[in-house]
Amino acid sequence: MPTVNMSVNGKPASGEVEARTLLVQFLRETLRLTGTHVGCDTSQCGACVVHVNGSSVKSCTMLAVQADGAEVVTIEGLADGDSLNPMQEAFRNNHGLQCGFCTPGMVMSAMDLVNRNPGATEAEIREWLEGNICRCTGYHNIVKSIQEAAGNMGD
Amino acid sequence: MQDFSYRKAQSIADAVDAMRGADDGAFLAGGQTLLPTMKQRLAAPSDVVDLSGIAELTGISVSGDTVTVGAMTPHAAVAASGAVRDAIPALCDLADGIGDPQVRNIGTIGGSIANNDPAADYPAACVALGATITTDRREITADEFFTGLFETALQDDEVIVSVSFPRPQAAAYMKFPNPASRYALVGVFVARTGGGVRVAVTGAGEDGVFRAGAMEAALTSAFSPDSISDGQVGEDGLMSDMHAGADYRAHLVAVMARRAVAAAG
C-alpha cells in the first residue's frame, strides 16, 4: 500500500493508505481530524473543503496520494488555541451557522476567497460560494460573516 | 471506488510507459471528473497514472498572437492570468465559469478536453478559436480532436502537452447553465477571426461540441446579433433529455449566440 507524507496544519502527518483512499478519509479516519465533513461525497456541497498548498479544494474529490508532499490546512488548523481565527469569530458574531454541518467547508472556502480577493463584494462572495451548499439555507448570515471577516482581516 | 495501482509519473515518457504497461489504465489530471466517475463505478481503471508531477505540463505562455496553456494548468490559473486576459479575455471568462472555485483550483484544461463531456466548456473554446492540441507525439486541430460523446482523437497512451489558441479579433462565450448541475445546458462560443467567424456549441449536441455553419456564414457577412435567427441550428442532432428538449436547446443556441455576439462587440 502507498505511504503518504504531508504537512497537516503545520505538523507532519504520514500513513499507509490504499490508492483509492480519499484525502477526506485520510484526514478523518487516519488522522482523526473530523472537523472536515462529508456531505454529499459527489463534489457538490463543499462540506469537505480544505486547503492544499494554499488553494481550497474538495477533499472528497482528491486522493490522499495526490496530496503526498503537500501542505494541507483543515478547519482544525485555523484557531490559535482558544482564540478563534477572525473568519470563525465572524461566523459566531453573525449567526453564520445554524446546524453547523456546512460550516467547516464554508469557512475554509471563505478563507481562500479573502486571501485572493480581500475586498470581495457581497456579489463576489455569493458567486464564490457556488460550491458550498447550506441545507439550512443560512446564506444571508454566512455572507454577512464573510464580509465582516474580510474587513477585519484586511486591517 | 474500486482500488487500483497508482503511479505518479516523473516525465511524459514515464507516463506513456506506465499506460502501456497497464491493463486498463487512466491518466489522472485534476480528477474532478475521473474521481466522481470512479466513485460511481462508471469507471474502474486497473491503473491510475498521475500527471501532476510533470512540471512541463503546467503553465501559460503568450507568444505573438498565440496563447499556449499547459495541459495540467488549472482553470483558476487561466481565469486569473493577466496575459491571457490581454490576449483572449473570453478564455479567462470561460475558465472562470467552470464548475465552482474548488473545482477550478484543481481541474485542468487537458483533463477537460480529454474527457470531452458534451456539456463541458473548454471544447467550445477550442473549436471556436481554432485551437491546436499538442500531444507527446503530434499536433491535432480542435476540429479533428473532438470526435464524439466522450470521444477524442487521442490514442490510449497519448498525453496532451498543451493547447494553443490563436488570438481572435473578438470573441465571447455565453452559457445557460443547468440550474442544478451548473453544467452548460447550452454554451456558445463565438470568435471573429481573420478567416471568418467561427461558432462552436456545447451542451446541446448528441455528439458533443459542434460548429454552427449557418450562423458562421451569417455572422461572417454581418457581425451583429441581428444576423442570428432561430432556424440556423435546428433540432436535428440536438439532445433531448429530462433537462431540456431539443426544441428548447435549439432556441437557447440562438439566444446564447446573440448574447455572445453582443458581448464580443
Tab-separated table of C-alpha atoms in Angstrom:
chain	number	residue	atom	x	y	z
A	1	MET	CA	0.000	0.000	0.000
A	2	PRO	CA	1.254	3.507	-0.743
A	3	THR	CA	2.604	5.615	2.095
A	4	VAL	CA	1.767	9.297	2.109
A	5	ASN	CA	3.594	12.101	3.877
A	6	MET	CA	2.154	15.559	4.122
A	7	SER	CA	2.038	18.560	6.387
A	8	VAL	CA	-1.363	18.917	8.038
A	9	ASN	CA	-1.990	22.110	9.979
A	10	GLY	CA	1.741	22.676	10.159
A	11	LYS	CA	2.600	19.258	11.560
A	12	PRO	CA	4.000	16.299	9.653
A	13	ALA	CA	1.487	13.526	9.054
A	14	SER	CA	2.011	10.210	7.378
A	15	GLY	CA	0.252	6.920	6.967
A	16	GLU	CA	-0.333	3.923	4.785
A	17	VAL	CA	-3.349	4.260	2.545
A	18	GLU	CA	-4.985	2.398	-0.260
A	19	ALA	CA	-4.536	4.110	-3.607
A	20	ARG	CA	-8.270	4.781	-3.622
A	21	THR	CA	-8.303	6.434	-0.184
A	22	LEU	CA	-9.749	9.914	-0.491
A	23	LEU	CA	-7.967	12.813	1.169
A	24	VAL	CA	-11.019	13.378	3.369
A	25	GLN	CA	-10.925	9.754	4.537
A	26	PHE	CA	-7.248	10.076	5.416
A	27	LEU	CA	-7.928	13.272	7.354
A	28	ARG	CA	-10.967	11.953	9.211
A	29	GLU	CA	-10.242	8.277	9.683
A	30	THR	CA	-6.446	8.078	9.885
A	31	LEU	CA	-5.627	11.448	11.435
A	32	ARG	CA	-8.954	11.704	13.305
A	33	LEU	CA	-9.422	15.291	12.161
A	34	THR	CA	-13.186	15.044	11.989
A	35	GLY	CA	-13.844	18.753	11.609
A	36	THR	CA	-13.794	18.268	7.841
A	37	HIS	CA	-17.198	16.872	6.898
A	38	VAL	CA	-18.502	14.654	4.134
A	39	GLY	CA	-21.876	15.918	2.985
A	40	CYS	CA	-22.642	14.711	-0.497
A	41	ASP	CA	-19.468	12.813	-1.465
A	42	THR	CA	-20.106	13.935	-5.046
A	43	SER	CA	-18.176	17.248	-5.095
A	44	GLN	CA	-21.331	19.340	-4.964
A	45	CYS	CA	-21.774	20.516	-1.397
A	46	GLY	CA	-18.383	21.752	-0.204
A	47	ALA	CA	-18.597	20.500	3.402
A	48	CYS	CA	-15.222	18.808	2.826
A	49	VAL	CA	-13.291	21.880	1.642
A	50	VAL	CA	-9.708	22.070	2.899
A	51	HIS	CA	-6.667	23.948	1.658
A	52	VAL	CA	-3.974	22.091	-0.277
A	53	ASN	CA	-0.867	24.153	-0.968
A	54	GLY	CA	-2.851	27.296	-0.246
A	55	SER	CA	-5.848	26.619	-2.507
A	56	SER	CA	-9.274	25.425	-1.449
A	57	VAL	CA	-10.212	22.009	-2.818
A	58	LYS	CA	-12.894	19.429	-2.169
A	59	SER	CA	-11.153	16.733	-0.180
A	60	CYS	CA	-13.803	14.170	-1.180
A	61	THR	CA	-12.643	14.591	-4.772
A	62	MET	CA	-8.936	14.241	-4.237
A	63	LEU	CA	-6.964	11.109	-3.472
A	64	ALA	CA	-4.748	11.053	-0.405
A	65	VAL	CA	-1.870	10.065	-2.693
A	66	GLN	CA	-2.453	13.225	-4.728
A	67	ALA	CA	-1.736	15.239	-1.588
A	68	ASP	CA	1.546	13.425	-0.923
A	69	GLY	CA	4.136	16.080	-0.120
A	70	ALA	CA	1.533	18.840	0.106
A	71	GLU	CA	0.732	21.357	2.817
A	72	VAL	CA	-2.818	20.757	3.969
A	73	VAL	CA	-4.812	23.042	6.253
A	74	THR	CA	-8.127	21.934	7.747
A	75	ILE	CA	-10.654	23.740	9.911
A	76	GLU	CA	-8.711	22.499	12.958
A	77	GLY	CA	-5.710	24.499	11.779
A	78	LEU	CA	-7.323	27.936	11.945
A	79	ALA	CA	-7.772	28.725	15.628
A	80	ASP	CA	-4.796	29.620	17.805
A	81	GLY	CA	-5.563	27.647	20.951
A	82	ASP	CA	-8.813	29.046	22.348
A	83	SER	CA	-8.596	32.123	20.192
A	84	LEU	CA	-10.700	31.802	17.068
A	85	ASN	CA	-9.472	32.906	13.673
A	86	PRO	CA	-11.219	36.135	12.500
A	87	MET	CA	-13.334	34.207	10.000
A	88	GLN	CA	-14.540	31.792	12.687
A	89	GLU	CA	-15.185	34.719	15.017
A	90	ALA	CA	-17.224	36.473	12.340
A	91	PHE	CA	-19.347	33.359	11.772
A	92	ARG	CA	-20.045	33.293	15.521
A	93	ASN	CA	-20.850	37.009	15.683
A	94	ASN	CA	-23.227	36.962	12.731
A	95	HIS	CA	-25.065	33.707	13.392
A	96	GLY	CA	-23.327	32.392	10.288
A	97	LEU	CA	-24.129	28.816	11.238
A	98	GLN	CA	-27.339	27.076	12.104
A	99	CYS	CA	-26.867	23.310	12.236
A	100	GLY	CA	-23.155	23.792	11.558
A	101	PHE	CA	-22.659	20.898	9.182
A	102	CYS	CA	-21.567	23.004	6.225
A	103	THR	CA	-19.590	25.433	8.383
A	104	PRO	CA	-16.090	23.909	8.135
A	105	GLY	CA	-16.297	23.979	4.353
A	106	MET	CA	-17.840	27.446	4.310
A	107	VAL	CA	-15.072	28.827	6.500
A	108	MET	CA	-12.263	27.184	4.513
A	109	SER	CA	-13.789	28.307	1.221
A	110	ALA	CA	-14.249	31.844	2.554
A	111	MET	CA	-10.638	31.950	3.751
A	112	ASP	CA	-9.473	31.173	0.222
A	113	LEU	CA	-11.676	33.939	-1.174
A	114	VAL	CA	-10.424	36.533	1.295
A	115	ASN	CA	-6.818	35.522	0.617
A	116	ARG	CA	-7.345	36.035	-3.115
A	117	ASN	CA	-9.709	38.973	-3.039
A	118	PRO	CA	-9.559	40.841	0.297
A	119	GLY	CA	-12.083	43.445	-0.844
A	120	ALA	CA	-14.667	40.963	-2.113
A	121	THR	CA	-18.107	42.498	-2.589
A	122	GLU	CA	-21.315	40.853	-1.461
A	123	ALA	CA	-21.965	39.752	-5.045
A	124	GLU	CA	-18.471	38.278	-5.353
A	125	ILE	CA	-18.892	36.416	-2.063
A	126	ARG	CA	-22.210	34.943	-3.195
A	127	GLU	CA	-20.711	33.881	-6.502
A	128	TRP	CA	-17.687	32.357	-4.786
A	129	LEU	CA	-19.952	30.216	-2.591
A	130	GLU	CA	-21.324	28.395	-5.643
A	131	GLY	CA	-19.603	25.211	-4.486
A	132	ASN	CA	-20.786	25.383	-0.868
A	133	ILE	CA	-24.315	24.363	-0.028
A	134	CYS	CA	-26.064	25.179	3.268
A	135	ARG	CA	-29.011	22.874	3.788
A	136	CYS	CA	-30.371	25.274	6.438
A	137	THR	CA	-30.354	27.958	3.704
A	138	GLY	CA	-28.447	30.248	6.031
A	139	TYR	CA	-26.657	32.016	3.235
A	140	HIS	CA	-27.553	35.552	4.199
A	141	ASN	CA	-25.715	35.408	7.513
A	142	ILE	CA	-22.870	33.388	6.018
A	143	VAL	CA	-22.321	36.184	3.505
A	144	LYS	CA	-22.534	38.779	6.296
A	145	SER	CA	-19.958	36.817	8.294
A	146	ILE	CA	-17.541	36.701	5.398
A	147	GLN	CA	-17.996	40.410	4.711
A	148	GLU	CA	-17.231	41.227	8.331
A	149	ALA	CA	-14.215	38.941	8.422
A	150	ALA	CA	-12.862	40.362	5.183
A	151	GLY	CA	-12.996	43.819	6.748
A	152	ASN	CA	-11.286	42.660	9.944
A	153	MET	CA	-8.674	40.575	8.189
A	154	GLY	CA	-7.775	43.482	5.932
A	155	ASP	CA	-6.941	45.705	8.910
B	1	MET	CA	-14.436	3.114	-5.687
B	2	GLN	CA	-12.533	0.006	-6.705
B	3	ASP	CA	-8.875	0.018	-5.762
B	4	PHE	CA	-6.207	0.426	-8.399
B	5	SER	CA	-2.493	0.657	-8.804
B	6	TYR	CA	-1.305	4.260	-8.530
B	7	ARG	CA	1.756	5.713	-10.152
B	8	LYS	CA	2.892	9.309	-10.148
B	9	ALA	CA	4.653	9.802	-13.464
B	10	GLN	CA	8.001	11.593	-13.327
B	11	SER	CA	8.049	12.570	-17.001
B	12	ILE	CA	5.890	12.356	-20.095
B	13	ALA	CA	7.843	9.306	-21.254
B	14	ASP	CA	7.304	7.702	-17.851
B	15	ALA	CA	3.555	8.371	-18.112
B	16	VAL	CA	3.360	6.800	-21.557
B	17	ASP	CA	5.347	3.771	-20.356
B	18	ALA	CA	3.084	3.341	-17.342
B	19	MET	CA	-0.010	3.488	-19.504
B	20	ARG	CA	1.397	0.963	-21.981
B	21	GLY	CA	2.065	-1.440	-19.117
B	22	ALA	CA	-1.448	-1.137	-17.693
B	23	ASP	CA	-4.335	-3.495	-18.369
B	24	ASP	CA	-6.903	-0.749	-18.276
B	25	GLY	CA	-5.180	2.482	-17.361
B	26	ALA	CA	-6.424	6.007	-16.889
B	27	PHE	CA	-4.481	9.245	-16.787
B	28	LEU	CA	-5.260	11.388	-13.748
B	29	ALA	CA	-5.134	15.140	-14.384
B	30	GLY	CA	-7.140	17.131	-11.832
B	31	GLY	CA	-9.500	14.231	-11.209
B	32	GLN	CA	-12.615	16.388	-10.942
B	33	THR	CA	-14.448	14.153	-13.394
B	34	LEU	CA	-12.449	10.925	-13.167
B	35	LEU	CA	-12.772	10.511	-9.397
B	36	PRO	CA	-16.557	11.066	-9.239
B	37	THR	CA	-16.887	8.666	-12.173
B	38	MET	CA	-14.824	6.056	-10.337
B	39	LYS	CA	-16.881	6.513	-7.176
B	40	GLN	CA	-19.983	5.702	-9.172
B	41	ARG	CA	-18.135	2.732	-10.688
B	42	LEU	CA	-18.786	4.062	-14.140
B	43	ALA	CA	-15.016	3.733	-14.459
B	44	ALA	CA	-12.823	1.202	-12.686
B	45	PRO	CA	-9.318	1.516	-14.109
B	46	SER	CA	-6.722	-1.051	-13.070
B	47	ASP	CA	-4.023	1.619	-13.064
B	48	VAL	CA	-4.132	5.352	-12.476
B	49	VAL	CA	-1.219	7.354	-13.843
B	50	ASP	CA	-0.993	10.757	-12.140
B	51	LEU	CA	0.329	13.530	-14.386
B	52	SER	CA	0.611	16.171	-11.656
B	53	GLY	CA	4.326	15.618	-11.061
B	54	ILE	CA	5.335	16.579	-14.612
B	55	ALA	CA	6.285	20.251	-14.318
B	56	GLU	CA	6.438	20.949	-18.058
B	57	LEU	CA	2.701	20.262	-18.397
B	58	THR	CA	1.765	23.278	-16.274
B	59	GLY	CA	1.991	26.927	-17.243
B	60	ILE	CA	0.764	29.647	-19.560
B	61	SER	CA	2.751	31.471	-22.220
B	62	VAL	CA	1.774	34.140	-24.730
B	63	SER	CA	3.958	34.496	-27.779
B	64	GLY	CA	2.940	36.859	-30.558
B	65	ASP	CA	-0.690	36.083	-31.274
B	66	THR	CA	-0.740	32.650	-29.656
B	67	VAL	CA	-1.770	31.739	-26.120
B	68	THR	CA	-0.428	28.354	-25.043
B	69	VAL	CA	-1.848	26.692	-21.954
B	70	GLY	CA	-0.118	23.646	-20.484
B	71	ALA	CA	-2.402	20.631	-20.194
B	72	MET	CA	-2.183	20.482	-16.385
B	73	THR	CA	-2.875	24.182	-15.871
B	74	PRO	CA	-5.879	24.571	-13.565
B	75	HIS	CA	-8.889	26.604	-14.651
B	76	ALA	CA	-8.276	29.118	-11.851
B	77	ALA	CA	-4.820	29.914	-13.248
B	78	VAL	CA	-6.247	30.595	-16.715
B	79	ALA	CA	-9.053	32.698	-15.223
B	80	ALA	CA	-6.574	34.805	-13.234
B	81	SER	CA	-3.923	35.190	-15.933
B	82	GLY	CA	-3.363	38.806	-16.946
B	83	ALA	CA	-1.516	37.682	-20.069
B	84	VAL	CA	-4.461	35.562	-21.199
B	85	ARG	CA	-6.898	38.347	-20.347
B	86	ASP	CA	-4.942	40.785	-22.528
B	87	ALA	CA	-4.955	38.374	-25.468
B	88	ILE	CA	-8.239	36.434	-25.238
B	89	PRO	CA	-10.432	37.725	-22.408
B	90	ALA	CA	-13.214	35.332	-23.420
B	91	LEU	CA	-10.944	32.427	-22.483
B	92	CYS	CA	-10.495	33.822	-18.951
B	93	ASP	CA	-14.234	34.342	-18.620
B	94	LEU	CA	-14.933	30.789	-19.764
B	95	ALA	CA	-12.388	29.317	-17.343
B	96	ASP	CA	-13.855	31.427	-14.536
B	97	GLY	CA	-17.281	29.901	-15.125
B	98	ILE	CA	-16.332	26.214	-14.984
B	99	GLY	CA	-17.707	24.273	-12.010
B	100	ASP	CA	-17.093	26.128	-8.764
B	101	PRO	CA	-13.971	27.731	-7.246
B	102	GLN	CA	-12.728	24.476	-5.701
B	103	VAL	CA	-13.127	22.587	-8.970
B	104	ARG	CA	-11.338	25.413	-10.793
B	105	ASN	CA	-8.427	25.209	-8.364
B	106	ILE	CA	-7.590	21.652	-9.374
B	107	GLY	CA	-9.457	20.822	-12.593
B	108	THR	CA	-7.311	21.188	-15.720
B	109	ILE	CA	-7.754	22.109	-19.366
B	110	GLY	CA	-6.122	18.871	-20.508
B	111	GLY	CA	-8.399	16.781	-18.341
B	112	SER	CA	-11.447	18.640	-19.579
B	113	ILE	CA	-10.776	18.239	-23.273
B	114	ALA	CA	-9.517	14.644	-22.981
B	115	ASN	CA	-12.796	13.745	-21.279
B	116	ASN	CA	-14.849	15.665	-23.876
B	117	ASP	CA	-18.019	15.792	-21.819
B	118	PRO	CA	-20.787	17.021	-24.135
B	119	ALA	CA	-21.604	19.764	-21.605
B	120	ALA	CA	-18.009	20.848	-20.891
B	121	ASP	CA	-16.995	24.442	-21.604
B	122	TYR	CA	-13.430	24.175	-22.929
B	123	PRO	CA	-14.284	22.157	-26.067
B	124	ALA	CA	-16.339	25.136	-27.295
B	125	ALA	CA	-13.371	27.490	-26.853
B	126	CYS	CA	-11.005	25.075	-28.601
B	127	VAL	CA	-13.272	24.614	-31.611
B	128	ALA	CA	-14.396	28.239	-31.989
B	129	LEU	CA	-10.900	29.668	-31.613
B	130	GLY	CA	-9.391	27.005	-33.885
B	131	ALA	CA	-7.012	25.752	-31.199
B	132	THR	CA	-4.235	23.253	-31.773
B	133	ILE	CA	-3.801	20.426	-29.288
B	134	THR	CA	-0.177	19.365	-28.891
B	135	THR	CA	0.431	15.861	-27.567
B	136	ASP	CA	3.589	13.920	-26.828
B	137	ARG	CA	3.617	12.773	-30.460
B	138	ARG	CA	1.703	15.173	-32.754
B	139	GLU	CA	-0.423	18.250	-33.213
B	140	ILE	CA	-4.163	17.876	-33.642
B	141	THR	CA	-6.540	20.638	-34.722
B	142	ALA	CA	-9.570	21.134	-32.499
B	143	ASP	CA	-11.841	20.351	-35.454
B	144	GLU	CA	-10.248	16.887	-35.640
B	145	PHE	CA	-9.739	16.367	-31.903
B	146	PHE	CA	-13.328	16.110	-30.666
B	147	THR	CA	-14.806	13.047	-32.351
B	148	GLY	CA	-17.979	12.284	-30.395
B	149	LEU	CA	-19.534	11.913	-26.937
B	150	PHE	CA	-16.637	11.484	-24.501
B	151	GLU	CA	-14.531	10.545	-27.526
B	152	THR	CA	-11.419	12.234	-28.879
B	153	ALA	CA	-8.727	11.542	-31.455
B	154	LEU	CA	-6.310	10.671	-28.633
B	155	GLN	CA	-4.737	7.230	-28.549
B	156	ASP	CA	-4.944	5.347	-25.254
B	157	ASP	CA	-1.361	6.151	-24.256
B	158	GLU	CA	-1.239	9.658	-25.722
B	159	VAL	CA	-0.594	12.580	-23.366
B	160	ILE	CA	-1.793	16.098	-24.059
B	161	VAL	CA	1.075	18.539	-23.525
B	162	SER	CA	-0.590	21.875	-24.255
B	163	VAL	CA	-3.356	23.697	-26.067
B	164	SER	CA	-2.532	26.685	-28.279
B	165	PHE	CA	-5.161	29.316	-29.038
B	166	PRO	CA	-4.694	31.887	-31.805
B	167	ARG	CA	-5.784	35.360	-30.692
B	168	PRO	CA	-9.085	36.273	-32.362
B	169	GLN	CA	-10.178	39.787	-33.338
B	170	ALA	CA	-13.066	39.435	-30.916
B	171	ALA	CA	-14.654	36.583	-29.003
B	172	ALA	CA	-17.145	35.793	-26.268
B	173	TYR	CA	-18.659	32.739	-24.597
B	174	MET	CA	-22.151	32.626	-23.177
B	175	LYS	CA	-23.712	29.697	-21.429
B	176	PHE	CA	-27.063	28.832	-19.985
B	177	PRO	CA	-26.180	26.664	-17.010
B	178	ASN	CA	-28.443	23.884	-15.867
B	179	PRO	CA	-29.921	25.382	-12.696
B	180	ALA	CA	-28.984	22.323	-10.622
B	181	SER	CA	-25.743	20.917	-12.021
B	182	ARG	CA	-24.434	24.235	-13.389
B	183	TYR	CA	-23.132	22.363	-16.434
B	184	ALA	CA	-23.903	24.081	-19.729
B	185	LEU	CA	-27.389	23.255	-20.927
B	186	VAL	CA	-26.227	25.243	-23.919
B	187	GLY	CA	-22.975	27.152	-24.329
B	188	VAL	CA	-21.989	29.119	-27.414
B	189	PHE	CA	-18.503	30.430	-28.148
B	190	VAL	CA	-18.283	32.989	-30.952
B	191	ALA	CA	-14.913	34.054	-32.372
B	192	ARG	CA	-14.319	36.614	-35.120
B	193	THR	CA	-11.031	35.773	-36.825
B	194	GLY	CA	-9.166	36.905	-39.930
B	195	GLY	CA	-10.503	33.810	-41.665
B	196	GLY	CA	-14.153	34.476	-40.830
B	197	VAL	CA	-16.399	33.898	-37.844
B	198	ARG	CA	-16.394	30.567	-36.004
B	199	VAL	CA	-19.239	29.479	-33.739
B	200	ALA	CA	-18.990	26.410	-31.502
B	201	VAL	CA	-21.874	24.997	-29.482
B	202	THR	CA	-21.511	22.843	-26.380
B	203	GLY	CA	-24.103	21.242	-24.110
B	204	ALA	CA	-26.582	20.690	-26.907
B	205	GLY	CA	-25.224	18.243	-29.468
B	206	GLU	CA	-25.853	14.496	-29.375
B	207	ASP	CA	-22.256	14.040	-30.492
B	208	GLY	CA	-20.794	16.735	-28.280
B	209	VAL	CA	-19.386	20.068	-29.386
B	210	PHE	CA	-20.186	21.173	-32.945
B	211	ARG	CA	-19.800	24.178	-35.245
B	212	ALA	CA	-22.877	26.088	-36.327
B	213	GLY	CA	-22.177	26.589	-40.014
B	214	ALA	CA	-25.228	28.688	-40.876
B	215	MET	CA	-24.520	31.072	-38.015
B	216	GLU	CA	-20.879	31.333	-39.039
B	217	ALA	CA	-21.885	32.282	-42.596
B	218	ALA	CA	-24.433	34.832	-41.413
B	219	LEU	CA	-22.017	36.398	-38.913
B	220	THR	CA	-19.163	36.489	-41.417
B	221	SER	CA	-21.434	38.597	-43.665
B	222	ALA	CA	-22.574	40.843	-40.828
B	223	PHE	CA	-21.194	40.507	-37.300
B	224	SER	CA	-24.322	41.535	-35.439
B	225	PRO	CA	-26.790	39.867	-33.061
B	226	ASP	CA	-29.425	40.538	-35.738
B	227	SER	CA	-27.699	38.023	-38.009
B	228	ILE	CA	-28.721	35.199	-35.665
B	229	SER	CA	-32.067	33.512	-36.164
B	230	ASP	CA	-33.736	30.504	-34.603
B	231	GLY	CA	-33.654	28.210	-37.644
B	232	GLN	CA	-29.874	28.353	-38.130
B	233	VAL	CA	-29.346	25.498	-35.677
B	234	GLY	CA	-32.239	23.051	-35.982
B	235	GLU	CA	-33.414	20.372	-33.591
B	236	ASP	CA	-31.853	17.533	-35.570
B	237	GLY	CA	-28.859	16.130	-33.734
B	238	LEU	CA	-29.583	18.002	-30.509
B	239	MET	CA	-30.009	16.234	-27.186
B	240	SER	CA	-33.434	15.783	-25.667
B	241	ASP	CA	-33.453	14.694	-22.044
B	242	MET	CA	-35.012	15.391	-18.653
B	243	HIS	CA	-33.257	18.763	-18.540
B	244	ALA	CA	-34.451	20.164	-21.851
B	245	GLY	CA	-35.985	19.100	-25.147
B	246	ALA	CA	-34.169	19.521	-28.447
B	247	ASP	CA	-36.525	22.351	-29.421
B	248	TYR	CA	-35.677	24.311	-26.279
B	249	ARG	CA	-31.969	23.674	-26.723
B	250	ALA	CA	-32.162	24.861	-30.352
B	251	HIS	CA	-33.827	28.070	-29.182
B	252	LEU	CA	-31.215	28.552	-26.463
B	253	VAL	CA	-28.406	28.173	-29.004
B	254	ALA	CA	-29.735	31.210	-30.856
B	255	VAL	CA	-30.225	33.195	-27.648
B	256	MET	CA	-26.737	32.411	-26.361
B	257	ALA	CA	-25.221	33.133	-29.780
B	258	ARG	CA	-26.891	36.551	-29.878
B	259	ARG	CA	-25.601	37.343	-26.408
B	260	ALA	CA	-22.105	36.180	-27.324
B	261	VAL	CA	-22.020	38.324	-30.456
B	262	ALA	CA	-23.246	41.323	-28.470
B	263	ALA	CA	-20.607	40.718	-25.780
B	264	ALA	CA	-17.825	40.253	-28.340
B	265	GLY	CA	-18.801	43.584	-29.911
